[in-house]
Amino acid sequence: MPVLGLPLLLVGLVGLPMVAGIYWLRTRFRRQEVSTLFLWRATLDAQGGGRKKSRLQTPLALLLELLAILLLVLAATSPRVLRAGYTAAVVVVLDDSYSMNAVDPEGESARQRAVAALEDELKSLRQYSVRLIAAGSQPRVLGEPMDRWAEVEAALEGWGCESSSADLTGAIALAGEIGDPRSRLLVLSDHPIPDALREPAEGGEAADETSAEDTDSSWGRLRWVSVGKALPNVALTNAVRSPDAAQGDKVLLEIANHSLVPVRQTLTLAVGASDLVYEAEPQAPAVGSEPTVIDQRAIELAAGETTRLWLSPVGAEGRPLIASLGDDALMQDNRVVLMPPERRLLPVSVDLSDAELNRSVTQAVRASNRAVLASERALLRITDTAAAPDEAPLAGTIPTWTVLFDTGSAEDGAEPQAFLGPFVIDFAHPVAEGLSLNGLVWAVPGNASEEQATPPGRPVVTAGNVVLLSDDERPDGTHQLTWRLRPDRSTVLQSAALPILVWNMIEMRQAERPGLSPVNARPGVPVSIVTRSSRGEVQVERIEAYASQETAAETLPVRERRATFIPDQPGVYEVVAGEQRHRFAVNAGSLAESDLRAAIEDGFGEWDDDLAVVREYRGLAWALGLLVLGVLILHAWWFARHQGGGVFSRSSSATVAGVEVAA
């Protein structure tokens, strides 16, 4: 904030040399009194102006006049000083997206330019209290209020610029919550200010008509500094790895050329150590240490082109896959890590007395490619016998789940009840995902008691008030899915509904097995962690980052054998749950952040407004005005005391040849 409100009025200081010149050019004389002046009139007309410079005389009148002019000019410039004890409150929103790490040809990143701009802004405020907000996918506050640049520098170490998106609008809203209405708001980003924020900040005629109190809002205190530069960039914007029973893993890579010219890049595929899941202390090296190159190929892209590659890497089964491009302006989008997808098959036992039903269900289990038939230690039992076999559950896991078919008894001779679809389906239940029963005949046993006709648990499929399929969750965490069906009177077995229901039941049970899902995630996507114990804690730590920023391990509570972790930064994470360890990867692929062509270096908004002057500074014009008044009073007193003579005496006089002749 400048000290002078109207510095252009300093032009009034030209009055100082003008007054001094009047005294400088004034002719010197000796005073001589005579009786009359008519004898000296011609000489008076000739020499009244004076043509010779004389030595400057500085009587008190000159000094007072110069001082009065100086004080008047200073008062007109509206000088001000910072109010005693006033501290400017500043909330800074920092763009935490990885595009801020883009490096220009001079080797300077947008983040470095943002830090320099922040330092300049804060040093211009002299006294300040600043809060920092990192605007990633989820805005977060960096530290407590700070009033020294050394503290701000230390807090900026937590600003790594690794998020795949920047919620600047949400961060500005958070800034309004943690700051007071008078706080200054500074946004540092590599993107221009959005139009939605520009229009309220500019105001318009409506804003001009509001009072000072009405305009005291965050919009009027917003300053947006863009520190980006338009740079060419080639990026890996998407990566997917899925299991394929026939050809191993299938990998999809999406590569985009965000530049105005064709480019040629090299794509390298490498594999890391096989240490996705292990017990006790790990002996294998980190995922990114000493990778083994298994494929390398040249990629040619036209200007602005995006291409997708389907690959079947050989030798990557069960090992982390690392795909990378050559170096360019932005390094964060040149590398992705893909963990091997889960290949655990669910042990399922099928034991149904009805031969046709047993054959159909067995075929559906085999066709899923997600289960294996097992006669012992099955995690999912499909049976029509209510009593569970006397066998111990699989060590370290919850007991076996059961799918109980209620087919009735053919010897009773009771007529079954048949219903024609569509039926009422609870699509919020995982077993009903993708299920369609339109036009199917679903028959239930007709000799069921009231207790059998209404199986316990949550109804999944119903025909009116008749429950056809239900899910009963037991206190120990197991589930029993009761399926009331007469296969000989139904068309469900001959439709796609049977394999869909079997697939969903297998997937539902697989989701409850200890482990995590997904193993390859994006920032902001929840990662579900299933543990062996129903209570306790798990630790999540990022063991490999794409930047040098260190992160501490995070402890998550376990409730009903589940914990959820939402990563906000890319890298490789390790989950420690008791004796078991798991790893998953988070890759920051974003078309918007990798495209640097829209980045600019600009600024919008000012802090030096009239409202800030009134609130933060004290004007000194009134004090200077009082001093001018005192000087003028002293000047008048001096002239009154020297009324009979002096420089501008009122007596009739003339000057001739350096002699003042007075009548």
XYZ file of C-alpha atoms in Angstrom:
663
model
C 0.000 0.000 0.000
C 1.625 3.363 -1.020
C 2.204 6.018 1.665
C 0.772 8.809 -0.514
C -2.774 8.465 -1.790
C -2.402 11.113 -4.531
C 1.310 11.231 -5.380
C 0.688 13.182 -8.590
C -0.108 16.262 -6.511
C 3.557 16.481 -5.573
C 3.777 18.626 -8.678
C 2.723 21.460 -6.368
C 6.250 21.486 -4.985
C 7.239 23.640 -7.970
C 5.925 26.527 -5.849
C 8.985 26.243 -3.620
C 11.568 27.351 -6.227
C 9.131 29.979 -7.525
C 8.882 31.669 -4.125
C 12.625 31.343 -3.620
C 13.173 32.899 -7.052
C 11.136 35.939 -6.094
C 13.463 36.534 -3.195
C 16.564 35.669 -5.227
C 15.829 38.142 -8.000
C 14.767 40.900 -5.652
C 17.101 44.004 -6.011
C 19.246 44.877 -3.041
C 19.055 48.463 -1.688
C 20.080 50.829 1.101
C 17.325 52.717 2.838
C 17.416 56.561 2.655
C 14.497 58.798 3.703
C 13.776 62.027 1.692
C 10.998 64.634 1.769
C 9.417 63.864 -1.593
C 9.633 61.428 -4.513
C 8.699 63.581 -7.545
C 12.372 64.200 -8.307
C 12.937 60.394 -8.545
C 9.924 59.316 -10.656
C 11.847 58.577 -13.877
C 14.435 56.577 -12.033
C 11.676 54.760 -10.191
C 10.053 53.643 -13.477
C 13.363 52.553 -14.909
C 14.627 50.464 -12.001
C 11.474 49.264 -10.294
C 11.798 45.713 -11.655
C 15.479 45.202 -11.039
C 17.846 43.663 -13.599
C 20.653 42.383 -11.408
C 20.725 39.216 -9.370
C 21.552 39.736 -5.770
C 22.620 37.423 -3.001
C 19.667 35.422 -1.731
C 18.302 36.822 1.480
C 16.390 34.380 3.704
C 14.334 36.301 6.165
C 11.888 34.469 8.409
C 9.031 35.309 6.008
C 10.674 33.296 3.223
C 11.195 30.288 5.420
C 7.613 30.383 6.670
C 6.231 30.708 3.143
C 8.319 27.765 1.895
C 7.254 25.657 4.866
C 3.567 26.506 4.321
C 3.741 25.511 0.645
C 5.527 22.278 1.486
C 2.942 21.308 4.115
C 0.027 22.211 1.834
C 1.376 20.037 -0.981
C 1.967 17.111 1.367
C -1.545 17.440 2.805
C -3.007 17.459 -0.719
C -1.306 14.122 -1.522
C -3.368 12.422 1.240
C -0.505 10.851 3.213
C -1.275 7.885 5.468
C 0.416 5.524 7.861
C -0.475 2.003 8.947
C -2.663 1.988 12.021
C -0.816 1.111 15.195
C -1.059 -2.613 15.925
C -2.925 -3.383 12.690
C -2.147 -6.760 11.075
C -3.394 -7.592 7.594
C -5.229 -10.952 7.572
C -4.456 -12.904 4.406
C -5.792 -16.290 3.263
C -3.800 -17.821 0.396
C -5.298 -20.519 -1.852
C -2.584 -22.602 -3.530
C -3.309 -24.646 -6.640
C -2.258 -28.176 -5.597
C -2.693 -29.839 -9.008
C 0.333 -31.483 -10.570
C 0.349 -29.070 -13.533
C 1.977 -26.549 -11.158
C 5.168 -28.651 -11.437
C 5.517 -27.942 -15.176
C 9.014 -26.596 -15.892
C 9.720 -23.949 -18.546
C 12.862 -23.959 -20.742
C 14.659 -21.843 -18.105
C 14.151 -24.588 -15.529
C 11.607 -22.690 -13.403
C 8.317 -24.318 -12.418
C 4.959 -22.650 -11.903
C 5.182 -23.564 -8.223
C 8.474 -21.672 -7.869
C 6.951 -18.612 -9.529
C 3.978 -18.863 -7.179
C 6.260 -18.916 -4.118
C 8.099 -15.837 -5.386
C 4.798 -14.028 -6.043
C 3.567 -14.918 -2.553
C 6.749 -13.572 -0.983
C 6.408 -10.274 -2.862
C 2.766 -9.871 -1.863
C 3.407 -10.567 1.817
C 6.465 -8.354 2.078
C 4.459 -5.439 0.677
C 2.057 -5.748 3.635
C 4.745 -5.284 6.342
C 2.602 -6.777 9.127
C 0.400 -9.773 8.250
C -1.178 -12.982 9.505
C -1.465 -15.565 6.755
C -3.291 -18.900 6.397
C -2.473 -21.338 3.592
C -4.959 -23.653 1.836
C -3.818 -26.310 -0.643
C -6.558 -26.713 -3.267
C -6.398 -30.329 -4.370
C -9.270 -32.708 -4.973
C -10.105 -31.991 -1.315
C -8.980 -28.564 0.020
C -6.774 -28.784 3.113
C -5.351 -26.180 5.492
C -1.567 -26.019 5.854
C -0.671 -25.177 9.436
C -1.787 -22.419 11.756
C -1.777 -18.625 11.167
C 1.750 -17.339 10.466
C 3.240 -13.856 10.692
C 6.811 -14.457 9.504
C 8.102 -15.494 6.116
C 10.283 -18.215 7.631
C 7.154 -19.887 9.027
C 5.413 -19.578 5.665
C 8.378 -21.208 3.907
C 8.245 -24.134 6.338
C 4.494 -24.574 5.755
C 4.989 -24.491 1.974
C 6.965 -27.738 2.227
C 3.594 -29.465 2.615
C 2.490 -28.066 -0.735
C 3.640 -30.778 -3.134
C 1.371 -30.097 -6.144
C 0.503 -33.755 -6.739
C -3.293 -33.817 -7.004
C -4.991 -34.732 -10.269
C -7.424 -31.808 -9.891
C -7.712 -28.516 -8.029
C -11.006 -27.588 -6.390
C -10.269 -23.859 -6.318
C -13.917 -22.891 -5.824
C -14.196 -25.155 -2.786
C -10.892 -23.823 -1.439
C -12.141 -20.228 -1.800
C -15.289 -21.197 0.092
C -13.104 -22.724 2.826
C -11.038 -19.533 2.904
C -14.206 -17.579 3.590
C -14.941 -19.870 6.541
C -11.535 -19.755 8.244
C -10.969 -16.034 7.567
C -12.959 -13.030 8.708
C -14.913 -10.789 6.288
C -11.999 -8.332 6.183
C -9.380 -10.894 5.183
C -7.512 -10.488 1.928
C -7.832 -13.470 -0.411
C -4.947 -14.445 -2.693
C -5.222 -17.284 -5.241
C -2.059 -18.646 -6.866
C -2.673 -20.910 -9.869
C -1.406 -21.616 -13.359
C -4.889 -21.143 -14.806
C -6.800 -17.884 -15.421
C -9.594 -16.858 -13.106
C -12.921 -18.492 -14.082
C -15.626 -16.240 -15.442
C -17.900 -17.209 -12.551
C -15.412 -15.599 -10.149
C -14.400 -12.742 -12.422
C -17.905 -11.271 -12.749
C -18.664 -10.920 -9.002
C -15.176 -9.518 -8.433
C -15.603 -6.897 -11.155
C -19.002 -5.858 -9.801
C -20.526 -3.316 -12.129
C -23.194 -0.686 -11.798
C -25.017 -2.651 -9.144
C -21.880 -2.840 -7.043
C -21.255 0.900 -7.387
C -24.620 1.656 -5.796
C -23.966 -0.458 -2.705
C -22.585 0.927 0.515
C -19.094 0.310 1.842
C -20.411 -2.300 4.256
C -22.177 -4.183 1.448
C -19.044 -4.270 -0.705
C -16.912 -5.606 2.145
C -17.006 -9.192 0.899
C -14.534 -11.822 -0.263
C -15.142 -10.822 -3.895
C -13.882 -7.299 -3.238
C -10.781 -8.684 -1.483
C -9.894 -11.295 -4.136
C -6.585 -11.164 -5.958
C -5.893 -13.917 -8.493
C -2.310 -14.351 -9.694
C -1.739 -16.754 -12.606
C 1.842 -18.026 -12.759
C 1.558 -20.584 -15.569
C 3.140 -20.710 -18.999
C 1.828 -22.399 -22.142
C 4.098 -25.394 -22.772
C 3.931 -28.513 -24.992
C 3.416 -31.799 -23.140
C 2.867 -35.501 -23.856
C 1.071 -37.399 -21.108
C -0.223 -40.796 -19.992
C -3.766 -39.748 -19.205
C -5.316 -43.150 -18.451
C -4.104 -46.640 -17.532
C -6.142 -49.789 -16.840
C -4.957 -53.320 -16.049
C -7.399 -56.204 -16.043
C -6.965 -59.994 -15.785
C -7.399 -62.164 -18.845
C -7.499 -65.917 -18.298
C -6.503 -66.697 -21.898
C -3.731 -64.154 -22.596
C -2.565 -63.004 -19.183
C -3.147 -59.396 -18.189
C -4.604 -56.837 -20.583
C -3.342 -53.261 -20.278
C -4.960 -50.134 -21.715
C -2.780 -47.027 -22.023
C -4.080 -43.656 -23.216
C -1.441 -41.217 -24.469
C -2.232 -37.591 -25.399
C -0.120 -35.046 -27.271
C -0.949 -31.616 -25.825
C 1.104 -29.579 -28.276
C 0.742 -27.793 -31.583
C 3.283 -29.938 -33.456
C 3.692 -33.691 -34.092
C 5.904 -35.487 -31.596
C 7.733 -38.772 -31.323
C 7.960 -40.365 -27.879
C 9.342 -43.611 -26.475
C 7.065 -45.830 -24.389
C 8.872 -48.119 -21.960
C 7.269 -51.021 -20.070
C 9.045 -52.459 -17.046
C 8.145 -54.737 -14.150
C 8.976 -54.316 -10.477
C 9.387 -56.792 -7.652
C 6.633 -59.278 -6.887
C 5.716 -58.151 -3.377
C 2.059 -57.197 -3.584
C 0.976 -59.280 -0.583
C 3.300 -60.791 1.992
C 3.479 -61.672 5.640
C 5.570 -60.167 8.458
C 8.510 -58.003 7.387
C 8.938 -57.508 3.644
C 12.090 -58.856 2.087
C 11.418 -57.755 -1.497
C 12.558 -54.325 -2.703
C 10.213 -51.427 -3.391
C 8.033 -51.431 -6.479
C 10.099 -48.913 -8.399
C 13.556 -50.212 -7.435
C 15.596 -51.863 -10.191
C 12.725 -52.410 -12.652
C 13.244 -54.857 -15.476
C 12.444 -53.532 -18.963
C 10.221 -55.926 -20.892
C 9.143 -53.758 -23.830
C 10.085 -50.488 -25.508
C 8.470 -48.906 -28.550
C 8.285 -45.596 -30.405
C 5.006 -43.657 -30.393
C 4.263 -41.017 -33.034
C 1.451 -38.570 -32.338
C 0.031 -35.791 -34.471
C -0.612 -32.361 -33.005
C -3.384 -32.634 -30.400
C -3.827 -36.389 -31.001
C -4.874 -38.885 -28.313
C -4.230 -42.581 -28.907
C -5.162 -45.752 -26.988
C -2.974 -48.838 -26.877
C -4.157 -52.340 -25.880
C -1.168 -54.353 -24.725
C -0.564 -57.868 -23.421
C 2.811 -57.563 -21.691
C 4.681 -60.827 -21.401
C 6.390 -61.500 -18.088
C 4.295 -59.086 -16.014
C 1.941 -61.631 -14.444
C 1.770 -61.135 -10.694
C 4.222 -58.205 -10.740
C 3.802 -54.408 -10.751
C 3.903 -52.969 -14.255
C 5.564 -49.590 -14.831
C 4.795 -47.626 -18.025
C 6.806 -44.469 -18.717
C 7.433 -41.844 -21.388
C 10.455 -39.666 -22.097
C 11.088 -36.447 -20.176
C 9.237 -33.253 -21.092
C 7.840 -30.149 -19.380
C 5.712 -32.138 -16.904
C 7.135 -35.273 -15.291
C 4.163 -36.342 -13.137
C 2.105 -37.606 -16.095
C 4.972 -39.496 -17.746
C 4.796 -42.553 -15.480
C 2.137 -44.912 -14.157
C 2.367 -47.978 -11.900
C -0.191 -50.754 -12.339
C -0.450 -53.385 -9.649
C -1.414 -56.934 -10.744
C -5.179 -57.476 -10.536
C -6.572 -59.878 -7.998
C -6.671 -63.472 -9.276
C -7.897 -65.273 -6.171
C -10.573 -67.824 -6.990
C -13.352 -68.318 -4.461
C -13.735 -71.904 -3.157
C -17.388 -72.850 -3.782
C -19.159 -76.117 -3.007
C -22.396 -77.113 -4.798
C -24.506 -79.833 -3.209
C -28.108 -79.882 -4.466
C -30.391 -82.922 -4.489
C -32.180 -81.850 -7.685
C -29.978 -83.075 -10.532
C -31.038 -80.415 -13.054
C -30.631 -77.607 -10.529
C -27.237 -78.955 -9.410
C -26.013 -79.137 -13.017
C -27.197 -75.611 -13.892
C -25.681 -74.000 -10.791
C -22.393 -75.877 -11.255
C -22.119 -74.639 -14.842
C -22.809 -71.076 -13.725
C -20.038 -71.295 -11.087
C -17.523 -72.606 -13.619
C -18.498 -69.993 -16.223
C -17.839 -67.119 -13.814
C -14.023 -67.652 -13.880
C -14.092 -66.189 -10.368
C -14.567 -69.414 -8.407
C -13.275 -72.929 -8.106
C -15.332 -75.965 -7.079
C -14.217 -77.334 -3.750
C -15.670 -80.033 -1.547
C -13.876 -78.895 1.619
C -13.193 -75.547 3.240
C -15.466 -73.766 0.809
C -16.118 -70.083 1.513
C -19.497 -70.283 -0.228
C -21.793 -73.319 0.156
C -24.686 -73.738 -2.263
C -26.986 -76.378 -0.850
C -30.589 -77.312 -0.140
C -29.781 -78.673 3.308
C -30.378 -76.248 6.149
C -27.905 -77.821 8.573
C -24.313 -76.792 7.941
C -21.672 -79.511 7.882
C -19.529 -79.939 10.939
C -16.307 -78.534 9.638
C -14.015 -75.785 10.863
C -14.017 -72.521 8.946
C -11.015 -71.505 6.917
C -8.275 -70.387 9.282
C -8.107 -66.641 9.723
C -11.334 -65.915 7.885
C -14.968 -65.567 8.818
C -17.116 -68.741 8.592
C -18.538 -70.002 5.364
C -21.455 -68.236 3.708
C -24.477 -70.263 2.638
C -26.866 -70.112 -0.323
C -29.850 -72.202 0.759
C -32.261 -73.426 -1.924
C -35.764 -74.126 -0.636
C -37.187 -76.473 -3.303
C -39.937 -78.066 -1.185
C -40.805 -81.748 -1.087
C -42.245 -83.472 -4.138
C -43.747 -86.249 -1.976
C -46.150 -83.848 -0.275
C -48.081 -83.407 -3.488
C -48.878 -79.768 -2.717
C -49.287 -77.570 -5.757
C -46.479 -74.946 -6.044
C -47.225 -71.263 -6.474
C -46.036 -69.822 -9.769
C -45.519 -66.115 -10.481
C -44.882 -64.342 -13.758
C -42.367 -61.506 -13.883
C -41.630 -58.657 -13.615
C -40.980 -58.842 -9.883
C -40.117 -56.334 -7.170
C -36.299 -56.242 -6.984
C -34.121 -54.413 -4.459
C -31.475 -53.117 -6.847
C -29.554 -51.562 -3.949
C -28.501 -55.080 -2.934
C -25.322 -56.366 -4.631
C -26.999 -59.676 -5.597
C -29.532 -57.785 -7.749
C -26.970 -55.878 -9.835
C -27.805 -56.183 -13.536
C -30.681 -58.572 -12.840
C -33.778 -58.721 -15.069
C -36.678 -61.125 -14.477
C -39.237 -59.788 -16.937
C -41.375 -62.513 -18.480
C -39.895 -65.328 -16.358
C -41.891 -67.868 -14.392
C -40.734 -68.231 -10.797
C -42.437 -70.996 -8.812
C -42.115 -71.525 -5.061
C -43.027 -74.594 -2.961
C -46.702 -74.724 -2.062
C -46.415 -76.780 1.096
C -44.281 -74.280 3.026
C -45.186 -73.256 6.519
C -45.577 -69.599 7.392
C -42.023 -69.520 8.733
C -40.657 -71.075 5.548
C -42.766 -68.852 3.313
C -41.174 -65.750 4.883
C -37.458 -66.479 5.205
C -35.502 -64.214 7.561
C -33.418 -61.302 6.451
C -33.678 -58.605 3.836
C -35.986 -59.334 0.879
C -34.160 -59.054 -2.419
C -36.772 -60.388 -4.896
C -40.489 -60.501 -4.053
C -43.754 -61.250 -5.818
C -46.274 -59.151 -3.961
C -45.947 -60.217 -0.325
C -44.201 -63.492 -1.211
C -40.438 -63.435 -0.694
C -38.551 -65.259 -3.442
C -34.957 -64.389 -2.491
C -33.683 -62.972 0.807
C -30.370 -62.171 2.492
C -29.946 -62.774 6.215
C -26.789 -61.293 7.799
C -25.802 -63.113 10.980
C -24.146 -61.540 14.062
C -20.835 -63.237 13.224
C -20.731 -61.492 9.828
C -21.809 -64.453 7.735
C -24.688 -64.316 5.261
C -27.345 -66.839 4.367
C -29.108 -66.202 1.079
C -32.390 -68.138 0.923
C -33.629 -68.909 -2.582
C -37.165 -70.300 -2.722
C -37.528 -72.044 -6.091
C -39.245 -75.029 -7.666
C -36.883 -75.699 -10.597
C -39.265 -78.044 -12.386
C -42.001 -75.397 -12.579
C -39.792 -72.366 -13.269
C -38.050 -70.904 -16.314
C -35.312 -69.197 -14.295
C -32.809 -71.994 -14.949
C -33.152 -71.584 -18.711
C -32.580 -67.791 -18.619
C -29.622 -65.452 -18.095
C -30.928 -64.673 -14.608
C -29.288 -67.779 -13.105
C -25.638 -67.022 -14.098
C -26.186 -63.357 -13.151
C -27.399 -64.296 -9.679
C -24.572 -66.797 -9.193
C -21.980 -64.278 -10.381
C -23.311 -61.614 -8.021
C -23.283 -64.014 -5.062
C -19.662 -64.953 -5.786
C -18.662 -61.291 -6.134
C -20.466 -60.406 -2.918
C -18.551 -63.088 -1.047
C -15.255 -62.167 -2.706
C -15.703 -58.554 -1.568
C -15.706 -59.734 2.039
C -12.430 -61.625 1.777
C -9.405 -59.967 3.426
C -7.707 -57.642 0.962
C -8.324 -54.353 -0.761
C -10.113 -53.066 -3.832
C -9.260 -51.547 -6.224
C -5.531 -52.197 -6.453
C -5.161 -49.453 -9.107
C -7.000 -46.275 -8.153
C -7.158 -42.591 -8.944
C -6.866 -39.718 -6.478
C -10.189 -39.199 -4.724
C -11.423 -42.766 -5.433
C -12.134 -44.711 -2.185
C -10.071 -47.848 -1.577
C -11.934 -50.461 0.475
C -9.842 -52.482 2.931
C -11.262 -55.723 4.373
C -9.512 -57.179 7.413
C -9.703 -60.525 9.186
C -10.782 -58.990 12.494
C -14.009 -57.053 12.954
C -12.336 -54.344 15.073
C -8.931 -52.729 15.285
C -6.834 -50.401 13.132
C -4.961 -50.469 9.853
C -2.059 -48.285 8.767
C -1.746 -46.804 5.299
C 1.565 -45.313 4.181
C 2.788 -44.013 0.852
C 6.046 -45.849 0.211
C 6.805 -44.484 -3.245
C 5.951 -40.961 -4.376
C 6.411 -39.150 -7.660
C 7.775 -36.124 -5.774
C 10.205 -35.755 -2.883
C 7.482 -34.768 -0.434
C 7.284 -37.101 2.553
C 3.951 -38.193 4.010
C 3.283 -39.730 7.393
C 1.463 -43.018 7.843
C -2.277 -42.703 8.420
C -4.145 -44.877 10.912
C -7.705 -45.894 10.023
C -10.275 -47.490 12.343
C -11.778 -50.850 11.388
C -15.526 -51.237 11.753
C -17.205 -54.511 10.854
C -14.018 -55.746 9.197
C -13.855 -52.732 6.873
C -11.840 -49.560 6.556
C -11.943 -46.980 3.772
C -9.030 -44.887 2.584
C -9.391 -42.014 0.085
C -5.988 -41.183 -1.454
C -5.447 -37.629 -2.610
C -1.905 -37.986 -3.971
C -0.425 -40.371 -6.551
C 2.106 -43.011 -5.605
C 2.373 -46.556 -4.283
C 0.735 -47.191 -0.910
C 1.171 -49.991 1.579
C -1.590 -51.202 3.915
C -0.614 -52.976 7.127
C -3.468 -54.961 8.704
C -2.095 -57.159 11.470
C 0.304 -59.661 9.965
C -0.890 -59.014 6.438
C 0.347 -56.345 4.062
C -1.119 -55.169 0.784
C -0.047 -52.624 -1.790
C -2.016 -50.524 -4.232
C -1.113 -47.815 -6.730
C -2.652 -44.397 -7.322
C -2.018 -42.783 -10.710
C -2.759 -39.148 -11.473
C -4.035 -39.169 -15.024
C -5.987 -36.054 -16.003
C -6.546 -34.594 -19.452
C -7.249 -31.149 -18.016
C -4.115 -30.962 -15.840
C -1.784 -32.418 -18.469
C -2.906 -29.891 -21.083
C -0.625 -26.888 -20.453
C -1.679 -24.946 -23.536
C -4.233 -22.906 -21.556
C -1.793 -21.931 -18.771
C -1.101 -18.187 -18.572
C 0.928 -15.685 -16.562
C -1.425 -12.901 -15.528
C -3.079 -11.193 -12.580
C -6.560 -10.085 -11.626
C -7.884 -7.953 -8.789
C -6.243 -5.461 -6.452
C -5.993 -5.083 -2.707
C -5.325 -1.313 -2.695
C -8.948 -0.166 -2.690
C -10.607 2.686 -0.823
C -12.043 0.287 1.732
C -8.581 -0.971 2.647
C -7.293 2.594 3.063
C -10.078 3.464 5.498
C -9.763 0.233 7.440
C -6.015 -0.278 7.598
C -4.453 3.207 7.372
C -4.722 6.472 9.274
C -4.706 9.700 7.221
C -2.318 12.538 8.114
C -3.829 15.353 6.010
C -5.658 16.834 9.009
C -2.427 17.054 11.036
C -0.594 18.729 8.163
C -3.500 21.161 7.801
C -3.141 22.185 11.425
C 0.577 22.742 10.902
C -0.142 24.928 7.864
C -2.562 26.969 9.941
C 0.073 27.422 12.643
C 2.684 28.528 10.069
C 0.285 31.083 8.553
C -0.491 32.496 11.995
C 3.245 32.823 12.691
C 3.716 34.464 9.275
C 0.962 37.009 9.987
C 2.404 37.717 13.429
C 5.819 38.360 11.939
C 4.444 40.870 9.428
C 2.375 42.611 12.081
C 5.440 43.078 14.227
C 7.441 44.508 11.309
C 4.646 46.775 10.012
C 6.778 49.914 9.832
C 9.502 48.448 7.728
C 10.925 45.322 6.348
C 10.867 43.808 3.025
C 7.337 44.829 2.031
C 6.919 48.103 3.983
C 3.719 50.066 3.328
C 5.536 53.499 3.332
C 6.029 55.309 0.018
C 9.479 54.454 -1.234
C 11.576 54.046 -4.343
C 14.833 52.367 -5.120
C 17.557 54.201 -7.065
C 20.991 52.743 -7.690
C 20.715 50.370 -4.802
C 19.433 53.065 -2.385
C 15.845 52.996 -1.100
C 14.467 56.538 -1.032
C 11.377 56.896 1.146
C 9.159 59.948 1.675
